[in-house]
Structures are given as C-alpha cells and as structure tokens.
Amino acid sequence: MGLLTIGAFSKASRLSPKALRLYDGLGLLTPARVDPVTGYRLYSPDQLEQARLVAWLRRLGMPLADIRHVGTLEAADAAREIRAFWARVEAGTAARRDLAAFLIDHLSRKDPVMPPATTPLGIRYAALSDTGLVRESNQDTAYAGSRLLAVADGYGGRGAPASAAAVDALRHLETDSVPAGNLLNVLEDAVEQARQAVHDATGAIDTSSETAGTTLTAMLWTGSQLALVHIGDSRVHLLRDGELFQITHDHTLAQSMVDEGRIDPEEVASHPQRSLLVRALGRGADATPDMRLQDVRGADRYLLCSDGLSTVVPAEEIHRVLRETAEPEQAVRELVDLANGFGGPDNISCVVADVTELRREERTAA
C-alpha cells in the first residue's frame, strides 16, 4: 500500500487533519513525506499504530509533552510510563474526591431538614515517644491533647528541633475556635506555619541543617469529626469493628514506585530507598499536605505513629495490641515495648485515641 493523504490518514487514525498538523509541528507524528510542490502531508500505513496510540493517550488526558516521551519508548517501557501517569491521575482524583465529600457533608449540615447530631462524642488519648535501643537521641515528637493529636519524625542534623517546631506550630489549635466550614483552610494555614517554624528551627550555621526536616501527621478533633493533615511517612491507623485500616499514604520514593507499578508492595521493606521522603517539612522539600475529614463512630480507635513502629513491628502485632488493650496509656506503652522487642532500631512515637460517648458531667464541662 502506498502513502496516504492527510485526509485518508485522518479517517483511518480517527485524528482530525487539524490535530495531525498540530502533532507534526510538535514532533509527535511527523509525516512520512511532504510533497515539495504542494506541501501536502503524506503518511505511511505503518504510522497508523503510532497515530492511534497518540489518540488514545489524548483521550486519557495525557499532556502532549508526556505523549512525545512515550512515543520514543519500547512497548514495555511505554506501558510502565502509562501506568505511572494513570497512578498520578488517580491520586489527584482521590484528593479531589475527599474535598468534594467534605463540601457535600458541610453543605448538607446546613440543611434545616437534616436531623440534629446524635449522642455527643469525645476522645480519650495518650502519647508516648521513646529513643529506641540504637539511636543516641530522640528526634521524634508525639503530642496528644483534648483536640489535637500529632506525631512528627525529624531527620538530619537538627531533626529534633524540626519535629518539635512542627508540632508546636499546631498547638494553638487546641484552644482556637475553628468554624466547621473553615476547617481545611485553618489546617492549611497551620501547615504553612509549621513549615516556617521548621525552616526557622533548622536555620543554624551547622551545614548539616541543610538536610534537616520532619514529617508531620496530625488530627484535629471537632466533636464529631477528625480533620487529618499528613506529610511524610508517619502513619494513621483506624481500628473499627475489630478491623485495622491504614488511612494515610506514605510519601516515600518506594511507595511512589509501588503506586506507579514499578515495584510490588512486598519489595518496599527491602528497597534501599524505602525511607527516602518525597514530601516533608524542610528546606527545599515538597511540603504539600494530604488533608481530609474523617467521620468518626463511637468505639473507633486511632493510632498515629512514626515509622519506628510501623516499619519495625509486624502489622498483625500492632493490630493485636490495639484490639486487646483497653486503655490508651497501656496501648502506647505496649506498642513502644514491642518495637524495642524487635530491636528498637529507630525512635518510636505513637498516639492512641479512643472515640467515646460523653457522660452527662463531661457534656456539661465541655
């Protein structure tokens, strides 16, 4: 079969002549030949597969620059790039879905026909941080109060001041009145305050401070919901109806490789860059937080912890302690003891908070 005119190629590839001229100009789909007299673009039938790939990728919403890169790859590498692109799309969609759910919930609560809230809820909490058995100092900070729960895991030459500064920057949320409709904006402002506080805390002359920073994972109790802000690889787990769920997503290079399909989840534990953060509070780091609202139920139990617990103690052991231990104070002690029992290679911090129904005298005090 000979060369195809742009009209024939357009019909066969389902790309308009206008799109074909654009893709030619961008180097995405160069004609096999351009007539030197008429300037007509002529295409080879062998280019149809490439043209259809470009059309499909455009339907996926892939940017033209990314399509140009994919077009230079062998099939297997191109498949990996497409998988990675779609993982990023899904992550962005999930974040927008959480925001949409918050807006729907917030506006629904303004509906006068909505029933009033049921039994008032409160939280019981405990926090504990331990150096572990290997590290010389503790760079973690753990905090639990009547409204604020937080864990920060510092790193680098001034990791301890960094984690303390991040948590201290949120402490005003314990006493500030936060309107429900403004909750995520308040949290976003608080994260910016924490970022600046970490910057100030790591700004000493010591050159090691250039790599210093911290994770930050915190929850703000509103009386019926927990607002979550999360940066880094500390985690939040929820024990509900006997099942344990991780409700945060690690911001590490290894986890991003899992998300993009480059490695299997089982490979994370042994990956040489498993602890390399892609988001954190620190100089030059991406400090974009994950934020969401978590609806709570009576008898829910939340665990906030640094990776000195989550990457050291098997998940089934964490689950057992949270399920079988009655009081938050006892639970945090047992979790720290477990991590040290597994060698304590890192600092260990955890916060346990139980959602409970308020007794009459507690409602009056509140």
Tab-separated table of C-alpha atoms in Angstrom:
chain	number	residue	atom	x	y	z
A	1	MET	CA	0.000	0.000	0.000
A	2	GLY	CA	1.317	3.448	-0.920
A	3	LEU	CA	1.406	6.621	1.119
A	4	LEU	CA	-1.873	8.032	2.432
A	5	THR	CA	-3.055	11.589	2.048
A	6	ILE	CA	-3.749	13.522	5.218
A	7	GLY	CA	-7.481	13.061	4.635
A	8	ALA	CA	-7.217	9.294	4.251
A	9	PHE	CA	-4.834	9.014	7.193
A	10	SER	CA	-7.153	11.176	9.316
A	11	LYS	CA	-10.070	8.869	8.616
A	12	ALA	CA	-8.043	5.736	9.347
A	13	SER	CA	-6.455	7.072	12.547
A	14	ARG	CA	-9.526	8.973	13.837
A	15	LEU	CA	-7.375	12.084	14.232
A	16	SER	CA	-8.580	15.257	12.558
A	17	PRO	CA	-6.414	16.916	9.896
A	18	LYS	CA	-6.086	19.878	12.289
A	19	ALA	CA	-4.755	17.557	15.035
A	20	LEU	CA	-2.357	15.895	12.585
A	21	ARG	CA	-0.939	19.271	11.575
A	22	LEU	CA	-0.544	20.190	15.271
A	23	TYR	CA	1.193	16.891	16.096
A	24	ASP	CA	3.503	17.347	13.131
A	25	GLY	CA	4.520	20.768	14.383
A	26	LEU	CA	5.178	19.339	17.860
A	27	GLY	CA	7.179	16.407	16.542
A	28	LEU	CA	4.661	13.870	17.818
A	29	LEU	CA	3.656	12.455	14.454
A	30	THR	CA	5.856	13.535	11.570
A	31	PRO	CA	4.573	12.709	8.047
A	32	ALA	CA	6.482	10.126	6.070
A	33	ARG	CA	6.790	12.636	3.239
A	34	VAL	CA	5.814	16.198	2.453
A	35	ASP	CA	5.213	16.970	-1.231
A	36	PRO	CA	7.811	19.611	-2.170
A	37	VAL	CA	5.444	21.288	-4.637
A	38	THR	CA	2.032	21.203	-2.945
A	39	GLY	CA	3.176	20.906	0.680
A	40	TYR	CA	0.673	18.086	1.214
A	41	ARG	CA	1.474	15.758	4.101
A	42	LEU	CA	1.648	12.083	3.227
A	43	TYR	CA	1.663	9.281	5.781
A	44	SER	CA	2.750	5.666	5.731
A	45	PRO	CA	0.237	2.979	6.748
A	46	ASP	CA	2.913	1.829	9.209
A	47	GLN	CA	2.302	5.065	11.154
A	48	LEU	CA	-1.302	4.178	11.961
A	49	GLU	CA	-0.426	2.324	15.157
A	50	GLN	CA	1.546	5.295	16.461
A	51	ALA	CA	-1.272	7.669	15.492
A	52	ARG	CA	-3.869	5.557	17.295
A	53	LEU	CA	-1.656	5.467	20.392
A	54	VAL	CA	-1.442	9.265	20.345
A	55	ALA	CA	-5.237	9.463	20.024
A	56	TRP	CA	-5.803	7.066	22.931
A	57	LEU	CA	-3.337	8.886	25.161
A	58	ARG	CA	-5.015	12.199	24.412
A	59	ARG	CA	-8.330	10.642	25.473
A	60	LEU	CA	-6.654	9.685	28.736
A	61	GLY	CA	-5.770	13.338	29.194
A	62	MET	CA	-2.017	12.821	28.962
A	63	PRO	CA	-0.125	16.063	28.266
A	64	LEU	CA	1.468	16.354	24.819
A	65	ALA	CA	4.990	16.520	26.257
A	66	ASP	CA	4.421	13.190	28.023
A	67	ILE	CA	2.971	11.657	24.864
A	68	ARG	CA	6.072	12.713	22.955
A	69	HIS	CA	8.221	10.898	25.529
A	70	VAL	CA	6.065	7.754	25.473
A	71	GLY	CA	6.309	7.677	21.689
A	72	THR	CA	10.091	7.244	21.905
A	73	LEU	CA	9.902	4.153	24.142
A	74	GLU	CA	9.725	0.445	23.515
A	75	ALA	CA	6.351	-1.162	24.236
A	76	ALA	CA	7.167	-2.426	27.754
A	77	ASP	CA	8.673	0.901	28.849
A	78	ALA	CA	5.765	2.799	27.300
A	79	ALA	CA	3.332	0.626	29.264
A	80	ARG	CA	5.148	1.453	32.502
A	81	GLU	CA	5.009	5.181	31.759
A	82	ILE	CA	1.280	5.000	31.044
A	83	ARG	CA	0.730	3.080	34.298
A	84	ALA	CA	2.714	5.715	36.194
A	85	PHE	CA	0.735	8.541	34.579
A	86	TRP	CA	-2.566	6.922	35.476
A	87	ALA	CA	-1.450	6.366	39.066
A	88	ARG	CA	-0.822	10.123	39.323
A	89	VAL	CA	-4.269	10.826	37.845
A	90	GLU	CA	-5.937	8.501	40.349
A	91	ALA	CA	-4.061	10.089	43.242
A	92	GLY	CA	-5.223	13.526	42.142
A	93	THR	CA	-8.774	12.271	41.694
A	94	ALA	CA	-8.749	10.770	45.192
A	95	ALA	CA	-7.681	14.104	46.682
A	96	ARG	CA	-10.456	15.927	44.809
A	97	ARG	CA	-12.937	13.226	45.842
A	98	ASP	CA	-12.089	13.817	49.504
A	99	LEU	CA	-12.563	17.564	49.058
A	100	ALA	CA	-15.895	17.009	47.279
A	101	ALA	CA	-17.056	14.724	50.096
A	102	PHE	CA	-16.133	17.393	52.645
A	103	LEU	CA	-18.047	20.094	50.749
A	104	ILE	CA	-21.104	17.875	50.345
A	105	ASP	CA	-21.050	16.996	54.036
A	106	HIS	CA	-20.526	20.606	55.104
A	107	LEU	CA	-23.365	21.925	52.948
A	108	SER	CA	-25.665	19.086	53.977
A	109	ARG	CA	-25.192	20.012	57.631
A	110	LYS	CA	-26.605	23.454	56.792
A	111	ASP	CA	-29.823	21.842	55.516
A	112	PRO	CA	-32.567	22.683	58.060
A	113	VAL	CA	-34.305	19.359	57.426
A	114	MET	CA	-31.214	17.416	58.459
A	115	PRO	CA	-31.665	15.704	61.839
A	116	PRO	CA	-29.604	17.019	64.780
A	117	ALA	CA	-26.457	15.228	65.870
A	118	THR	CA	-26.904	12.099	67.955
A	119	THR	CA	-25.024	11.216	71.138
A	120	PRO	CA	-22.134	13.646	71.803
A	121	LEU	CA	-18.702	12.083	71.422
A	122	GLY	CA	-15.315	12.757	72.981
A	123	ILE	CA	-11.846	11.253	72.878
A	124	ARG	CA	-9.541	9.611	75.414
A	125	TYR	CA	-5.892	9.729	74.438
A	126	ALA	CA	-2.294	9.012	75.318
A	127	ALA	CA	1.055	9.745	73.682
A	128	LEU	CA	4.491	8.247	74.164
A	129	SER	CA	7.860	8.741	72.470
A	130	ASP	CA	10.980	6.647	73.032
A	131	THR	CA	14.554	6.829	71.750
A	132	GLY	CA	14.710	3.114	70.964
A	133	LEU	CA	17.727	0.896	71.506
A	134	VAL	CA	20.067	2.066	68.731
A	135	ARG	CA	19.769	5.828	68.200
A	136	GLU	CA	21.672	8.169	70.509
A	137	SER	CA	18.906	10.776	70.661
A	138	ASN	CA	15.182	11.058	70.020
A	139	GLN	CA	14.235	13.181	67.014
A	140	ASP	CA	10.518	12.315	67.234
A	141	THR	CA	7.812	14.415	68.830
A	142	ALA	CA	4.456	12.987	69.953
A	143	TYR	CA	1.576	15.037	71.336
A	144	ALA	CA	-1.980	14.282	72.463
A	145	GLY	CA	-4.484	16.790	73.807
A	146	SER	CA	-8.230	17.200	74.044
A	147	ARG	CA	-8.394	18.410	70.431
A	148	LEU	CA	-5.001	17.863	68.815
A	149	LEU	CA	-3.155	14.595	68.157
A	150	ALA	CA	0.223	14.729	66.408
A	151	VAL	CA	3.354	12.780	65.554
A	152	ALA	CA	6.418	14.245	63.844
A	153	ASP	CA	9.568	12.325	62.896
A	154	GLY	CA	12.606	14.561	62.474
A	155	TYR	CA	15.608	13.804	60.302
A	156	GLY	CA	19.032	15.293	59.648
A	157	GLY	CA	21.362	17.284	61.839
A	158	ARG	CA	18.561	19.251	63.529
A	159	GLY	CA	15.759	16.747	63.268
A	160	ALA	CA	14.728	17.022	66.928
A	161	PRO	CA	14.166	20.830	66.825
A	162	ALA	CA	12.403	20.388	63.473
A	163	SER	CA	9.846	17.880	64.765
A	164	ALA	CA	9.263	19.865	67.967
A	165	ALA	CA	8.762	23.086	65.981
A	166	ALA	CA	6.254	21.465	63.630
A	167	VAL	CA	4.090	20.192	66.478
A	168	ASP	CA	4.422	23.408	68.493
A	169	ALA	CA	3.128	25.357	65.485
A	170	LEU	CA	-0.149	23.403	65.697
A	171	ARG	CA	-0.707	23.689	69.451
A	172	HIS	CA	-2.813	26.833	69.135
A	173	LEU	CA	-5.476	24.645	67.509
A	174	GLU	CA	-6.138	23.205	70.976
A	175	THR	CA	-7.744	26.471	72.101
A	176	ASP	CA	-8.651	28.346	68.910
A	177	SER	CA	-12.279	28.260	67.832
A	178	VAL	CA	-12.431	26.764	64.344
A	179	PRO	CA	-15.696	27.081	62.358
A	180	ALA	CA	-16.538	23.760	60.691
A	181	GLY	CA	-16.776	25.311	57.250
A	182	ASN	CA	-13.320	26.846	57.583
A	183	LEU	CA	-11.615	23.770	58.991
A	184	LEU	CA	-9.498	22.754	56.000
A	185	ASN	CA	-8.405	26.353	55.411
A	186	VAL	CA	-7.317	26.602	59.056
A	187	LEU	CA	-5.352	23.385	58.736
A	188	GLU	CA	-3.715	24.576	55.536
A	189	ASP	CA	-2.653	27.786	57.283
A	190	ALA	CA	-1.355	25.741	60.234
A	191	VAL	CA	0.786	23.623	57.922
A	192	GLU	CA	2.304	26.771	56.442
A	193	GLN	CA	3.052	27.987	59.976
A	194	ALA	CA	4.659	24.614	60.730
A	195	ARG	CA	6.730	24.810	57.549
A	196	GLN	CA	8.023	28.233	58.520
A	197	ALA	CA	8.700	27.086	62.084
A	198	VAL	CA	10.734	24.136	60.801
A	199	HIS	CA	12.636	26.459	58.474
A	200	ASP	CA	13.490	28.702	61.405
A	201	ALA	CA	14.430	25.778	63.653
A	202	THR	CA	16.836	24.309	61.090
A	203	GLY	CA	18.408	27.589	60.067
A	204	ALA	CA	21.524	27.366	62.257
A	205	ILE	CA	25.047	27.714	60.886
A	206	ASP	CA	25.581	23.949	61.104
A	207	THR	CA	25.795	22.748	57.481
A	208	SER	CA	24.042	19.501	58.390
A	209	SER	CA	20.873	21.550	58.852
A	210	GLU	CA	20.572	21.771	55.062
A	211	THR	CA	19.155	18.249	55.076
A	212	ALA	CA	17.136	18.602	58.280
A	213	GLY	CA	13.362	18.430	58.381
A	214	THR	CA	10.455	16.418	59.671
A	215	THR	CA	7.335	14.510	58.819
A	216	LEU	CA	4.052	15.746	60.292
A	217	THR	CA	0.896	13.730	60.808
A	218	ALA	CA	-1.832	15.304	62.934
A	219	MET	CA	-5.549	15.071	63.607
A	220	LEU	CA	-7.785	17.816	64.952
A	221	TRP	CA	-10.875	16.741	66.894
A	222	THR	CA	-14.022	18.784	66.165
A	223	GLY	CA	-16.515	16.932	68.329
A	224	SER	CA	-17.905	14.779	65.534
A	225	GLN	CA	-15.061	14.515	63.038
A	226	LEU	CA	-11.295	14.261	62.948
A	227	ALA	CA	-9.552	16.509	60.438
A	228	LEU	CA	-6.341	14.924	59.167
A	229	VAL	CA	-3.215	16.621	57.862
A	230	HIS	CA	-0.364	14.394	56.685
A	231	ILE	CA	3.106	14.936	55.210
A	232	GLY	CA	5.747	12.202	55.115
A	233	ASP	CA	5.770	8.582	56.234
A	234	SER	CA	4.367	8.667	59.745
A	235	ARG	CA	1.006	6.932	59.692
A	236	VAL	CA	-2.549	6.897	60.971
A	237	HIS	CA	-4.361	3.607	61.516
A	238	LEU	CA	-8.030	3.182	62.389
A	239	LEU	CA	-9.335	0.227	64.393
A	240	ARG	CA	-13.053	-0.082	63.650
A	241	ASP	CA	-15.263	-3.100	64.338
A	242	GLY	CA	-12.173	-5.178	65.032
A	243	GLU	CA	-10.516	-4.402	61.662
A	244	LEU	CA	-7.402	-2.276	61.261
A	245	PHE	CA	-7.121	0.173	58.359
A	246	GLN	CA	-4.236	2.449	57.339
A	247	ILE	CA	-5.828	5.771	56.383
A	248	THR	CA	-2.688	7.675	55.366
A	249	HIS	CA	-0.467	7.211	52.341
A	250	ASP	CA	3.319	7.165	52.716
A	251	HIS	CA	5.105	9.992	50.913
A	252	THR	CA	8.234	7.988	50.125
A	253	LEU	CA	10.054	7.207	46.911
A	254	ALA	CA	9.459	3.492	47.406
A	255	GLN	CA	5.698	3.975	47.872
A	256	SER	CA	5.520	6.183	44.781
A	257	MET	CA	7.216	3.375	42.840
A	258	VAL	CA	4.531	0.997	44.108
A	259	ASP	CA	1.817	3.462	43.062
A	260	GLU	CA	3.333	3.661	39.591
A	261	GLY	CA	3.639	-0.107	39.275
A	262	ARG	CA	7.433	-0.093	39.190
A	263	ILE	CA	7.819	-2.385	42.205
A	264	ASP	CA	5.494	-4.688	44.155
A	265	PRO	CA	4.325	-3.726	47.662
A	266	GLU	CA	6.282	-6.669	49.069
A	267	GLU	CA	9.523	-5.116	47.792
A	268	VAL	CA	9.191	-1.915	49.840
A	269	ALA	CA	10.606	-3.357	53.071
A	270	SER	CA	13.871	-4.347	51.378
A	271	HIS	CA	14.125	-1.411	48.972
A	272	PRO	CA	17.364	0.590	49.508
A	273	GLN	CA	15.442	3.889	49.289
A	274	ARG	CA	12.414	2.810	51.337
A	275	SER	CA	12.853	5.731	53.770
A	276	LEU	CA	13.612	8.444	51.207
A	277	LEU	CA	10.864	11.042	51.578
A	278	VAL	CA	9.292	12.763	48.583
A	279	ARG	CA	7.298	15.108	50.839
A	280	ALA	CA	8.346	16.599	54.177
A	281	LEU	CA	8.669	19.850	56.095
A	282	GLY	CA	12.196	21.042	55.451
A	283	ARG	CA	14.404	23.172	53.258
A	284	GLY	CA	13.726	22.511	49.590
A	285	ALA	CA	11.197	19.746	50.318
A	286	ASP	CA	7.726	19.428	48.833
A	287	ALA	CA	5.508	20.318	51.801
A	288	THR	CA	2.157	19.708	50.082
A	289	PRO	CA	-0.073	18.052	52.692
A	290	ASP	CA	-2.774	15.444	52.331
A	291	MET	CA	-5.875	16.758	54.105
A	292	ARG	CA	-9.222	15.128	54.713
A	293	LEU	CA	-12.093	14.865	57.161
A	294	GLN	CA	-12.657	11.552	58.880
A	295	ASP	CA	-16.167	10.795	60.153
A	296	VAL	CA	-15.942	9.016	63.477
A	297	ARG	CA	-18.013	6.450	65.315
A	298	GLY	CA	-18.201	5.579	68.953
A	299	ALA	CA	-15.631	2.874	69.826
A	300	ASP	CA	-13.271	3.891	66.995
A	301	ARG	CA	-9.604	3.744	67.980
A	302	TYR	CA	-6.936	5.760	66.167
A	303	LEU	CA	-3.187	5.174	66.154
A	304	LEU	CA	-0.737	7.837	64.964
A	305	CYS	CA	2.827	6.545	64.800
A	306	SER	CA	6.281	7.192	63.393
A	307	ASP	CA	7.967	4.649	61.159
A	308	GLY	CA	9.982	3.453	64.141
A	309	LEU	CA	6.857	1.472	64.985
A	310	SER	CA	5.189	0.794	61.641
A	311	THR	CA	8.276	-0.492	59.793
A	312	VAL	CA	9.610	-2.498	62.733
A	313	VAL	CA	6.614	-4.240	64.299
A	314	PRO	CA	4.528	-6.585	62.100
A	315	ALA	CA	1.070	-5.230	61.302
A	316	GLU	CA	-0.645	-8.197	62.939
A	317	GLU	CA	1.127	-7.435	66.234
A	318	ILE	CA	0.070	-3.773	66.116
A	319	HIS	CA	-3.473	-4.943	65.369
A	320	ARG	CA	-3.418	-7.350	68.337
A	321	VAL	CA	-2.316	-4.687	70.824
A	322	LEU	CA	-4.892	-2.163	69.615
A	323	ARG	CA	-7.636	-4.773	69.691
A	324	GLU	CA	-6.843	-6.331	73.081
A	325	THR	CA	-5.570	-3.394	75.170
A	326	ALA	CA	-8.279	-1.435	76.940
A	327	GLU	CA	-6.708	1.909	77.837
A	328	PRO	CA	-4.774	4.269	75.509
A	329	GLU	CA	-1.987	4.665	78.102
A	330	GLN	CA	-1.458	0.929	78.264
A	331	ALA	CA	-1.638	0.621	74.472
A	332	VAL	CA	1.123	3.176	73.792
A	333	ARG	CA	3.387	1.536	76.373
A	334	GLU	CA	2.872	-1.916	74.861
A	335	LEU	CA	3.488	-0.646	71.326
A	336	VAL	CA	6.766	1.014	72.331
A	337	ASP	CA	7.809	-2.157	74.201
A	338	LEU	CA	7.024	-4.207	71.101
A	339	ALA	CA	9.193	-2.005	68.875
A	340	ASN	CA	12.065	-2.281	71.333
A	341	GLY	CA	11.470	-6.010	71.495
A	342	PHE	CA	12.085	-6.119	67.754
A	343	GLY	CA	15.441	-4.394	68.234
A	344	GLY	CA	14.325	-0.749	68.561
A	345	PRO	CA	16.416	0.390	65.561
A	346	ASP	CA	14.705	3.793	65.350
A	347	ASN	CA	12.947	6.322	67.548
A	348	ILE	CA	9.414	5.202	68.369
A	349	SER	CA	6.441	7.528	68.773
A	350	CYS	CA	2.763	6.745	68.978
A	351	VAL	CA	-0.522	8.343	69.938
A	352	VAL	CA	-3.626	6.274	70.659
A	353	ALA	CA	-7.043	7.967	70.822
A	354	ASP	CA	-10.382	6.318	71.568
A	355	VAL	CA	-13.695	7.825	70.495
A	356	THR	CA	-16.177	7.515	73.351
A	357	GLU	CA	-19.666	8.690	74.222
A	358	LEU	CA	-19.545	11.616	76.633
A	359	ARG	CA	-21.062	11.103	80.076
A	360	ARG	CA	-23.531	13.731	81.293
A	361	GLU	CA	-20.975	15.514	83.501
A	362	GLU	CA	-18.452	15.554	80.632
A	363	ARG	CA	-21.049	17.143	78.319
A	364	THR	CA	-21.641	19.871	80.901
A	365	ALA	CA	-17.922	20.524	81.275
A	366	ALA	CA	-17.454	20.617	77.510
